[in-house]
PDB file of N, CA and C in Angstrom:
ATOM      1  N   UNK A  69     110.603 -48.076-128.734  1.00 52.00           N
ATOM      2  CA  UNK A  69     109.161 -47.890-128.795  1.00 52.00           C
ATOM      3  C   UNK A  69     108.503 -48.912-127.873  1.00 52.00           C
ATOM      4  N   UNK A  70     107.562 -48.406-126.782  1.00 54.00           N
ATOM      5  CA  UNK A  70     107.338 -49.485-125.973  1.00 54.00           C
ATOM      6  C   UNK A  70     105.482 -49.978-126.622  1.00 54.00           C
ATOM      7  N   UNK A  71     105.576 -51.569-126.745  1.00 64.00           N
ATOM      8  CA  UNK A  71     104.301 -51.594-127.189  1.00 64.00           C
ATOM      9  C   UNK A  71     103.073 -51.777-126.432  1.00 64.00           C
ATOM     10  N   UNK A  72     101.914 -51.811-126.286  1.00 66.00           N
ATOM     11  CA  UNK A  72     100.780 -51.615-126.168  1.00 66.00           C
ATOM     12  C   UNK A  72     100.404 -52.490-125.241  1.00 66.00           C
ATOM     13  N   UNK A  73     100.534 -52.413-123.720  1.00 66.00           N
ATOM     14  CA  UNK A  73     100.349 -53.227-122.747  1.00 66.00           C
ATOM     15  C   UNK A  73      99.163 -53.448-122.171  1.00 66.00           C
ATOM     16  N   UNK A  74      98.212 -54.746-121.683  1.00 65.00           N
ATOM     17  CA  UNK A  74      96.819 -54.655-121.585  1.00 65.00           C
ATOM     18  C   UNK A  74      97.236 -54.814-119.778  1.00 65.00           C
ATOM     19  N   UNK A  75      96.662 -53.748-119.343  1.00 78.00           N
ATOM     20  CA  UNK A  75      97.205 -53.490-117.699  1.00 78.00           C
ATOM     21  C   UNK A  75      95.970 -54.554-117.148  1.00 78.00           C
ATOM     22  N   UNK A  76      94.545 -54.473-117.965  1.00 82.00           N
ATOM     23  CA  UNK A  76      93.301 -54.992-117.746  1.00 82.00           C
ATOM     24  C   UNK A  76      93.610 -56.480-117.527  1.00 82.00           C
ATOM     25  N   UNK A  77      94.252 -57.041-116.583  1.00 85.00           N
ATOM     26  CA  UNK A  77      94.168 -58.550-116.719  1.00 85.00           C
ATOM     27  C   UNK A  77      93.945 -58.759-115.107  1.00 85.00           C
ATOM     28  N   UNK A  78      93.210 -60.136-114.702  1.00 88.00           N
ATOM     29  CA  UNK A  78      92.713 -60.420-113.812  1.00 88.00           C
ATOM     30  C   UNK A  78      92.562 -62.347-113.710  1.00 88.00           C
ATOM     31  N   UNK A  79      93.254 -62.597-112.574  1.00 91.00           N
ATOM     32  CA  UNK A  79      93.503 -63.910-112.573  1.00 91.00           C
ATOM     33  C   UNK A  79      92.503 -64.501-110.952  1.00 91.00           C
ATOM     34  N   UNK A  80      90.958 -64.898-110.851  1.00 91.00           N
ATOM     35  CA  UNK A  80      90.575 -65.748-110.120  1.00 91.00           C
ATOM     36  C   UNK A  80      90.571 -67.509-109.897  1.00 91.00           C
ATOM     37  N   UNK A  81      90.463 -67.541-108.580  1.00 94.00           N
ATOM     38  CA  UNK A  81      90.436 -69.284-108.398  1.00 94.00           C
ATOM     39  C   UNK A  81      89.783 -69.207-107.435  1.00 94.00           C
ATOM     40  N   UNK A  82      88.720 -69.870-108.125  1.00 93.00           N
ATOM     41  CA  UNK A  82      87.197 -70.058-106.905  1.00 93.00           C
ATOM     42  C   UNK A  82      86.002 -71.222-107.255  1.00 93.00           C
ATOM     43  N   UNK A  83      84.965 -71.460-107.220  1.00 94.00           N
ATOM     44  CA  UNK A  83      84.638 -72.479-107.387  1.00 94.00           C
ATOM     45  C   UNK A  83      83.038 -72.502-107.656  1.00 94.00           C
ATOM     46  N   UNK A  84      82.761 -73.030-109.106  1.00 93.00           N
ATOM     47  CA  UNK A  84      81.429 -72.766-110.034  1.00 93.00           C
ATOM     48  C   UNK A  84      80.424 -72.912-109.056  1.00 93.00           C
ATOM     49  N   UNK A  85      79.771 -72.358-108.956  1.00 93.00           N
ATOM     50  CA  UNK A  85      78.023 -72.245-108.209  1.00 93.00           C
ATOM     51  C   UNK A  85      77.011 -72.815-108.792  1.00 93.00           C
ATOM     52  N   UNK A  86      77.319 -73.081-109.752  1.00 91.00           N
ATOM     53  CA  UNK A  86      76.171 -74.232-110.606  1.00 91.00           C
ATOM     54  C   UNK A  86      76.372 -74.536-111.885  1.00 91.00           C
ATOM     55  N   UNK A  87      75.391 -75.583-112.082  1.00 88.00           N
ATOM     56  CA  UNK A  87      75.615 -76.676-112.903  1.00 88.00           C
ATOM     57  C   UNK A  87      75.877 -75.892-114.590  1.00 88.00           C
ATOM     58  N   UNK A  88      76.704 -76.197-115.338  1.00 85.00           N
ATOM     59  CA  UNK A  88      77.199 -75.186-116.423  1.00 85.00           C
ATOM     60  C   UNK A  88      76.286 -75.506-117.606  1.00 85.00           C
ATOM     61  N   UNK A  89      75.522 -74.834-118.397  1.00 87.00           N
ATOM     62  CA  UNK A  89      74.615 -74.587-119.471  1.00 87.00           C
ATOM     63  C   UNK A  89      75.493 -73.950-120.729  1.00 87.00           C
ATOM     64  N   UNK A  90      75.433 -74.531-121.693  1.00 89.00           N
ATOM     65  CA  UNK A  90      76.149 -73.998-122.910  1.00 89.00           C
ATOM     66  C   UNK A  90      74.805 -73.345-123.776  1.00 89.00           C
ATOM     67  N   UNK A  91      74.825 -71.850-124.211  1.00 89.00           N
ATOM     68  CA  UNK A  91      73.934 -71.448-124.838  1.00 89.00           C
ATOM     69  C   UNK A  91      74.361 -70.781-126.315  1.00 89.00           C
ATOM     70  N   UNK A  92      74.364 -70.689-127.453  1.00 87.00           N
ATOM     71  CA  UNK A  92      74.625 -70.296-128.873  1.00 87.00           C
ATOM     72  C   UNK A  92      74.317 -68.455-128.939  1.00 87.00           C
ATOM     73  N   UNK A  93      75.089 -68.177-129.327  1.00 84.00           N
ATOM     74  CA  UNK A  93      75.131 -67.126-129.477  1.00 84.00           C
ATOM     75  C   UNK A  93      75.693 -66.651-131.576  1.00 84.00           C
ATOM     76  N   UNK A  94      75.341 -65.331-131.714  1.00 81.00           N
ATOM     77  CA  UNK A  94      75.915 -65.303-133.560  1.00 81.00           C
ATOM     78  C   UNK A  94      76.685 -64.076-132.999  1.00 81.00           C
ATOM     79  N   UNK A  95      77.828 -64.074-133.762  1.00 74.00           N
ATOM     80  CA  UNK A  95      78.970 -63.247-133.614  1.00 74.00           C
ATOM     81  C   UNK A  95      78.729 -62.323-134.589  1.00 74.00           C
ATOM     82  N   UNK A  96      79.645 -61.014-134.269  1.00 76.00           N
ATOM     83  CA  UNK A  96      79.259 -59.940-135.471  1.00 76.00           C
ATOM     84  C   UNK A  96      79.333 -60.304-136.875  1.00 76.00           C
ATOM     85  N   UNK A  97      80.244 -61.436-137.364  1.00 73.00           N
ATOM     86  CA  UNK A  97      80.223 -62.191-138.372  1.00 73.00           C
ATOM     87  C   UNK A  97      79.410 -63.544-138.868  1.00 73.00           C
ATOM     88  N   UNK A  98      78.590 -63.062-138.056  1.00 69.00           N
ATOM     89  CA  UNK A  98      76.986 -64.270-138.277  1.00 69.00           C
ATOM     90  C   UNK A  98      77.400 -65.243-137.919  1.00 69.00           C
ATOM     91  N   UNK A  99      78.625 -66.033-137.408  1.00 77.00           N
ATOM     92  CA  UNK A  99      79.298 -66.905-136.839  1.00 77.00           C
ATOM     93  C   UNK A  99      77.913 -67.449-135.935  1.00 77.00           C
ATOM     94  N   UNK A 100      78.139 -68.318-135.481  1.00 81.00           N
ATOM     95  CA  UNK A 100      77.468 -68.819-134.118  1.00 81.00           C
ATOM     96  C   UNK A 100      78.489 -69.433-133.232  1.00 81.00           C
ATOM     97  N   UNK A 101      78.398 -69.441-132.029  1.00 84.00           N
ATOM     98  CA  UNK A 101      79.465 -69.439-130.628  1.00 84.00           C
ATOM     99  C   UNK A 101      78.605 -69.961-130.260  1.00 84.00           C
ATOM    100  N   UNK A 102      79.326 -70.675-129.175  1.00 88.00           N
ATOM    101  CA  UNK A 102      79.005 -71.139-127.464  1.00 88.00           C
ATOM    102  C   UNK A 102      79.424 -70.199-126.607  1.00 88.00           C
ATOM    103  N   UNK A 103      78.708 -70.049-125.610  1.00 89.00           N
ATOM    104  CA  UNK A 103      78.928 -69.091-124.916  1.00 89.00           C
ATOM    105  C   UNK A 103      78.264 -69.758-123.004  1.00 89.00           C
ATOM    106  N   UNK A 104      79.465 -69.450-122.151  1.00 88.00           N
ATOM    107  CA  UNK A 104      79.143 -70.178-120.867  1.00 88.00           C
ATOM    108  C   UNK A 104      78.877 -69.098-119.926  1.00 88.00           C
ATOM    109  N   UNK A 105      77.913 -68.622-119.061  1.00 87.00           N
ATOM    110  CA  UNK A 105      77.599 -67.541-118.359  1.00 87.00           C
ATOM    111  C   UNK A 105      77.579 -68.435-116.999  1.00 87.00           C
ATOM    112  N   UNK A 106      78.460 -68.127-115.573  1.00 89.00           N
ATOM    113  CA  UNK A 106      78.196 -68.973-114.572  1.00 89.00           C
ATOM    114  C   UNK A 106      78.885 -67.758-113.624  1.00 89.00           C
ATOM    115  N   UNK A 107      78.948 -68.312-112.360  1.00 90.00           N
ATOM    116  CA  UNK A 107      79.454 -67.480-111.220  1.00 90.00           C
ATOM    117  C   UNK A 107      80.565 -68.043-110.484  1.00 90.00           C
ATOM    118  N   UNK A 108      81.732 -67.747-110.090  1.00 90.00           N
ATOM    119  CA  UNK A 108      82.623 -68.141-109.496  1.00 90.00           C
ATOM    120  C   UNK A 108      82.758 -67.987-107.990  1.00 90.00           C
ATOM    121  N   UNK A 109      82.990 -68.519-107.048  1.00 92.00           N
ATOM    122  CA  UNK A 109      82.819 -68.013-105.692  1.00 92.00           C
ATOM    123  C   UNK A 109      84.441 -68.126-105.158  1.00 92.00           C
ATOM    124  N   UNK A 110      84.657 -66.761-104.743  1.00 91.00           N
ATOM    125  CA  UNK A 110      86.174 -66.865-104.632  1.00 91.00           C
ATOM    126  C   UNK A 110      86.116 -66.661-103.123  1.00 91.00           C
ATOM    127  N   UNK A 111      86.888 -66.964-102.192  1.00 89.00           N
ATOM    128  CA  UNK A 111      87.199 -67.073-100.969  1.00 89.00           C
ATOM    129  C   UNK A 111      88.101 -65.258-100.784  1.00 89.00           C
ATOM    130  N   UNK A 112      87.712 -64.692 -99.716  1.00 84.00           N
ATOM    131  CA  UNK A 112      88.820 -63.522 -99.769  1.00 84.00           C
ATOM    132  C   UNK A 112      88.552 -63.111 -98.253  1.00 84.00           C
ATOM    133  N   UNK A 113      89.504 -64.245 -97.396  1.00 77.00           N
ATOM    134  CA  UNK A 113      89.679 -64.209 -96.013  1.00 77.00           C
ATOM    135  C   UNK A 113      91.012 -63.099 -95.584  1.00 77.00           C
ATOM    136  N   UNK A 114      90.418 -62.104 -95.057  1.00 74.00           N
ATOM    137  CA  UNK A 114      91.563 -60.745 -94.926  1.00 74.00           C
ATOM    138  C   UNK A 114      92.270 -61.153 -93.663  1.00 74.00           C
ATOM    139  N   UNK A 115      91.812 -62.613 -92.781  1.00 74.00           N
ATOM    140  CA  UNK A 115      92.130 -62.582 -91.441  1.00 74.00           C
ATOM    141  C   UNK A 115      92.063 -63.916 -91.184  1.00 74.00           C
ATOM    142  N   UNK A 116      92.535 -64.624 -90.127  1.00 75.00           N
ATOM    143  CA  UNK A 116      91.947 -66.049 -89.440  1.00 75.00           C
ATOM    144  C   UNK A 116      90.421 -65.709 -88.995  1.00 75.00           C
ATOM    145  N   UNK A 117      90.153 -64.156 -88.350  1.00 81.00           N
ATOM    146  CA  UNK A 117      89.326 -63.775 -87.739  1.00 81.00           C
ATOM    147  C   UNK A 117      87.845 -63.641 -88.828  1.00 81.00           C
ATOM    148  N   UNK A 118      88.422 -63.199 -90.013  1.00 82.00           N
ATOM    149  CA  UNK A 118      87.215 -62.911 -90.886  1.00 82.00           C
ATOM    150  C   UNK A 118      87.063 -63.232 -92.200  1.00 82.00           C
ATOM    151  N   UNK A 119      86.389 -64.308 -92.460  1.00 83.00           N
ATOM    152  CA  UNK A 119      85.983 -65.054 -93.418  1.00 83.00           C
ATOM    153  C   UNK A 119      84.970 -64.132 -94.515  1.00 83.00           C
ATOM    154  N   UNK A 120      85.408 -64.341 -96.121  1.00 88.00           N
ATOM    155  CA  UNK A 120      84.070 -63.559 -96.834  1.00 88.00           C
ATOM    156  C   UNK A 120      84.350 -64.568 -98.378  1.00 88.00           C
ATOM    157  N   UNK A 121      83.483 -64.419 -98.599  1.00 90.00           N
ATOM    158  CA  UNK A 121      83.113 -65.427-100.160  1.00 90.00           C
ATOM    159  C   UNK A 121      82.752 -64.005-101.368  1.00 90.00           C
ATOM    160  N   UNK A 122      83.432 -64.054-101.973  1.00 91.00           N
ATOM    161  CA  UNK A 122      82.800 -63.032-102.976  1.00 91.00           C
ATOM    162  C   UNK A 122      82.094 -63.893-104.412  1.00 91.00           C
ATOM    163  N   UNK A 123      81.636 -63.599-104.653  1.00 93.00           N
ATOM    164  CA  UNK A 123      80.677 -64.113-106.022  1.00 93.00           C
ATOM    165  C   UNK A 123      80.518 -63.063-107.308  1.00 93.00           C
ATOM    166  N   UNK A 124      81.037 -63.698-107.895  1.00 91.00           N
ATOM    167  CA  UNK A 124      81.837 -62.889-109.402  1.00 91.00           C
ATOM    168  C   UNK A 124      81.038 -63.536-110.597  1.00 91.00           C
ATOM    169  N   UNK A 125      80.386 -62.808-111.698  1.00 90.00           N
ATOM    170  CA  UNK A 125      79.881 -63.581-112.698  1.00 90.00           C
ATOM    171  C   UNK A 125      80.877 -63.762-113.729  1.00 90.00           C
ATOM    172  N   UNK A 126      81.246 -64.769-114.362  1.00 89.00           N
ATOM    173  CA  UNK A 126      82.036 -65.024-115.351  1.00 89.00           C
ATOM    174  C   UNK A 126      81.568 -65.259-116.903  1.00 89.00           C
ATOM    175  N   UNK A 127      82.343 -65.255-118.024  1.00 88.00           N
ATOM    176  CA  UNK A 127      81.620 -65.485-118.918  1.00 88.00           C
ATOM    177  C   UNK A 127      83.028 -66.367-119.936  1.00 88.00           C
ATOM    178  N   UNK A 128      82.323 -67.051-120.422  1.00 88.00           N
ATOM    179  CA  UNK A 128      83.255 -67.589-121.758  1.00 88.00           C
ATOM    180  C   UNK A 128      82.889 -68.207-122.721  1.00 88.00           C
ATOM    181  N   UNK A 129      83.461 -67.707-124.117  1.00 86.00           N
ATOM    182  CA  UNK A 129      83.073 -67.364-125.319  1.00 86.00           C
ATOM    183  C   UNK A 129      83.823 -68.758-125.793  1.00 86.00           C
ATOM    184  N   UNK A 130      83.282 -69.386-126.819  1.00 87.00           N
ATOM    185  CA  UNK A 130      83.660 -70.067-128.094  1.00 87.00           C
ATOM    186  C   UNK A 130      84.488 -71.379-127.505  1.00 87.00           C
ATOM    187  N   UNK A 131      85.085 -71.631-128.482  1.00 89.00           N
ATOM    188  CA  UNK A 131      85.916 -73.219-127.848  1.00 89.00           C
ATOM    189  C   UNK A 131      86.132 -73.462-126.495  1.00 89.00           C
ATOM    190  N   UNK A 132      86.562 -71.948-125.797  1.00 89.00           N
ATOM    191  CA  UNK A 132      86.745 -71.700-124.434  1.00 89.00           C
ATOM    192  C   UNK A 132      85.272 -72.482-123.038  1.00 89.00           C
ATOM    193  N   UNK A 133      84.526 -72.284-123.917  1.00 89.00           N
ATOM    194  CA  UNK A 133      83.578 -72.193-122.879  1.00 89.00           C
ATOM    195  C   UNK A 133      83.052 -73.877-123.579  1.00 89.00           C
ATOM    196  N   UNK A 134      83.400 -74.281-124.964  1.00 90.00           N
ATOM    197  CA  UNK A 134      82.457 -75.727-125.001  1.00 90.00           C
ATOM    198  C   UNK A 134      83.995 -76.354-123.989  1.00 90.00           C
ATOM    199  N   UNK A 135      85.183 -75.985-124.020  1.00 90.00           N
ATOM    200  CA  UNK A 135      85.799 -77.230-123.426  1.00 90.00           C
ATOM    201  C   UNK A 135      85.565 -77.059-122.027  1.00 90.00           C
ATOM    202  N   UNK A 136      85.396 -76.056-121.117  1.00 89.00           N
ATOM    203  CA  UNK A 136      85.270 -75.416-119.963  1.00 89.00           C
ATOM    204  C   UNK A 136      83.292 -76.485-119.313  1.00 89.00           C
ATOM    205  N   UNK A 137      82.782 -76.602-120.309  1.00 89.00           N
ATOM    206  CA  UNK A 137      81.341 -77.497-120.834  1.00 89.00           C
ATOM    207  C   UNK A 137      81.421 -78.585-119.876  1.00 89.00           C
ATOM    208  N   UNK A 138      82.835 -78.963-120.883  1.00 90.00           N
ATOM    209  CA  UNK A 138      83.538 -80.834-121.035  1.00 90.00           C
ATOM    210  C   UNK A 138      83.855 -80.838-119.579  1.00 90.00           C
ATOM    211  N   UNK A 139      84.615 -80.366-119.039  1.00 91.00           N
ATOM    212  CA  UNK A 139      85.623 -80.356-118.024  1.00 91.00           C
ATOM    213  C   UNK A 139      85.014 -80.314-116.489  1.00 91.00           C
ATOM    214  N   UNK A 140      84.326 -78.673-116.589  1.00 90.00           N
ATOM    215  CA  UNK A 140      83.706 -78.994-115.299  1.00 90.00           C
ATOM    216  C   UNK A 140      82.536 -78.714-115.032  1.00 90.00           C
ATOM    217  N   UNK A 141      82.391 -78.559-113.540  1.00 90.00           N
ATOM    218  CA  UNK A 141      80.612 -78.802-112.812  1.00 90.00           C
ATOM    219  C   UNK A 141      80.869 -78.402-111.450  1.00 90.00           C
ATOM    220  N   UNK A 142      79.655 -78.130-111.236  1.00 93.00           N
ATOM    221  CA  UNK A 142      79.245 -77.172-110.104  1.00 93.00           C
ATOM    222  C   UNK A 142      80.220 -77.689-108.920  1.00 93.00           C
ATOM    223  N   UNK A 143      81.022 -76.903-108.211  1.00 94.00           N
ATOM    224  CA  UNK A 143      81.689 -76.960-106.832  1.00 94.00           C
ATOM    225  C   UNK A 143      83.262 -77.322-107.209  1.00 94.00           C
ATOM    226  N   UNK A 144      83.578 -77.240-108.782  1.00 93.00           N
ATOM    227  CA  UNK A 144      85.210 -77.261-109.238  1.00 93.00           C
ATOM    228  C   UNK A 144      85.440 -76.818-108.896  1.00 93.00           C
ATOM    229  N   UNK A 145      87.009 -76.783-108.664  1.00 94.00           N
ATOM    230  CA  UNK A 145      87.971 -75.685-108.314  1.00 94.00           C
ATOM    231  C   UNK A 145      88.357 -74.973-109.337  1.00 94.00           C
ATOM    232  N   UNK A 146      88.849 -73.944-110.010  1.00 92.00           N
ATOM    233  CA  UNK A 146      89.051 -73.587-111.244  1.00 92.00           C
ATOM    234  C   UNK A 146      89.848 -72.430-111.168  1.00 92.00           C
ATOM    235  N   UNK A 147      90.578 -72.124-112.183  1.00 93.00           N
ATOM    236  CA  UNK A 147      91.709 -70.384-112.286  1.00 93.00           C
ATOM    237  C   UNK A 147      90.558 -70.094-113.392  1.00 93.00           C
ATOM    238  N   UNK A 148      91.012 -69.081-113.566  1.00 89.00           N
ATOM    239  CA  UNK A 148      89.808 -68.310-114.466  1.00 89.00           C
ATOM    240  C   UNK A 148      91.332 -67.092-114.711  1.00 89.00           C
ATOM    241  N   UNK A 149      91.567 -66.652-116.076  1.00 90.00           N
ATOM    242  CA  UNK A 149      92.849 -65.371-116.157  1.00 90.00           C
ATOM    243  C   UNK A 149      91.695 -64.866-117.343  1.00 90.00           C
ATOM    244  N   UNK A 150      91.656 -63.577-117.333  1.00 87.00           N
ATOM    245  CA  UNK A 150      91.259 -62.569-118.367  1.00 87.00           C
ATOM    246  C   UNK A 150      90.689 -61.273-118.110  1.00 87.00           C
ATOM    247  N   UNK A 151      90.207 -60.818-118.486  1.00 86.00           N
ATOM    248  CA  UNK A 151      90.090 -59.057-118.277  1.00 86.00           C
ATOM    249  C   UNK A 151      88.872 -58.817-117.163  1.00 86.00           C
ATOM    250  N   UNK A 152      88.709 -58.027-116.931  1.00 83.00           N
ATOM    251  CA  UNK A 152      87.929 -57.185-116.161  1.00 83.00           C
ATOM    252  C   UNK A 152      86.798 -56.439-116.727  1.00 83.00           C
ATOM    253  N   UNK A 153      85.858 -56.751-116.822  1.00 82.00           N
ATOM    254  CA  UNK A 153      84.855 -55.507-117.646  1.00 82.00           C
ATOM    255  C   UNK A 153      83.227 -55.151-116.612  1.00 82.00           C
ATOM    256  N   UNK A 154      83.125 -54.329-116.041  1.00 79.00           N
ATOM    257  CA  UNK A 154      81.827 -53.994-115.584  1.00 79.00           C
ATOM    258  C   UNK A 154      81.345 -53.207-116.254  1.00 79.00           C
ATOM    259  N   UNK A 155      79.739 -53.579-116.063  1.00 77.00           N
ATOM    260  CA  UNK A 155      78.627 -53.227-116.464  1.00 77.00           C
ATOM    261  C   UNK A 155      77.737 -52.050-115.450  1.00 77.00           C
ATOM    262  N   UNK A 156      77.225 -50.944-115.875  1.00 77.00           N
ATOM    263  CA  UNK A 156      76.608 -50.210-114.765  1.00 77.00           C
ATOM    264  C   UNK A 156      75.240 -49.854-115.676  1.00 77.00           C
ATOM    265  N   UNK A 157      74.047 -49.971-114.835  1.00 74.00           N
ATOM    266  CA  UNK A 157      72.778 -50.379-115.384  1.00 74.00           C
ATOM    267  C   UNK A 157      72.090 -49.012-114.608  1.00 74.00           C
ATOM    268  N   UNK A 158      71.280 -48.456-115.618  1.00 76.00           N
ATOM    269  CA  UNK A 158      70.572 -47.122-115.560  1.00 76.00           C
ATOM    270  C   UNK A 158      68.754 -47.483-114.981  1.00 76.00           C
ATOM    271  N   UNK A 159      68.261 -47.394-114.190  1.00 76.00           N
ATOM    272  CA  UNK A 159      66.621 -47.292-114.091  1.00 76.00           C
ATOM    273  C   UNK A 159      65.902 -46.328-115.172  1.00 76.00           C
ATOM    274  N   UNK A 160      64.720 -46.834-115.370  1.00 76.00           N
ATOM    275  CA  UNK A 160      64.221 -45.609-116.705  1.00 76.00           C
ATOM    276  C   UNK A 160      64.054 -44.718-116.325  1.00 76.00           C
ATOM    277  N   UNK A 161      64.028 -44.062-114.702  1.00 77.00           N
ATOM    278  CA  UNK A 161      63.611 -42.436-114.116  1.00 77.00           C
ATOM    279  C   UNK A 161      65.260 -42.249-114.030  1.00 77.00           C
ATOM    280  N   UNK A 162      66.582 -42.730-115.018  1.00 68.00           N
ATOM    281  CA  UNK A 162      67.707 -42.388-114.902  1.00 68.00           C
ATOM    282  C   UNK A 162      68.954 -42.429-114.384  1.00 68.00           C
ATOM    283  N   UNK A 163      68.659 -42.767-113.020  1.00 65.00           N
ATOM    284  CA  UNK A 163      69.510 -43.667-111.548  1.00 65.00           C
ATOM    285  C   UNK A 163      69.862 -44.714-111.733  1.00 65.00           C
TER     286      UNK A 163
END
């Protein structure tokens, strides 16, 4: 029986864009979290010839994000491993 493999995994190393803000959040269990919302800037040079910076928003939840708090600040270097999830946003005329 083969078990239940999460194909969804995604490993960046790039470097925080600004200064990190810890904000509280309540979990479906009325819990309250920390929660770190910042942007990563990853380098993705296809060439000597052609240079590109991509800018990725990141997010991290709970112990993750107060020690992530502790640790670093704007222009770290950092790995970042976890899933993939986009968001696609509707205008009110539907588009």
């Amino acid at each position: 029986m083969m078990k239940n493999l999460n194909y969804n995994s995604v490993t960046l190393v790039g470097r925080i864009t600004r200064n990190i803000e810890l904000k509280k959040i309540e979990s479906k269990n009325l819990d309250v979290l920390s929660k770190m919302e910042n942007v990563l800037a990853v380098d993705a040079s296809f060439s000597k010839y052609e240079e590109h910076t991509n800018f990725i928003p990141i997010s991290l939840i709970g112990q993750t994000a107060e020690n992530a708090a502790t640790m670093f600040a704007k222009g770290k270097l950092i790995l970042v491993e976890g899933e993939l999830k986009i968001k696609s946003l509707k205008k009110d005329d539907g588009t």
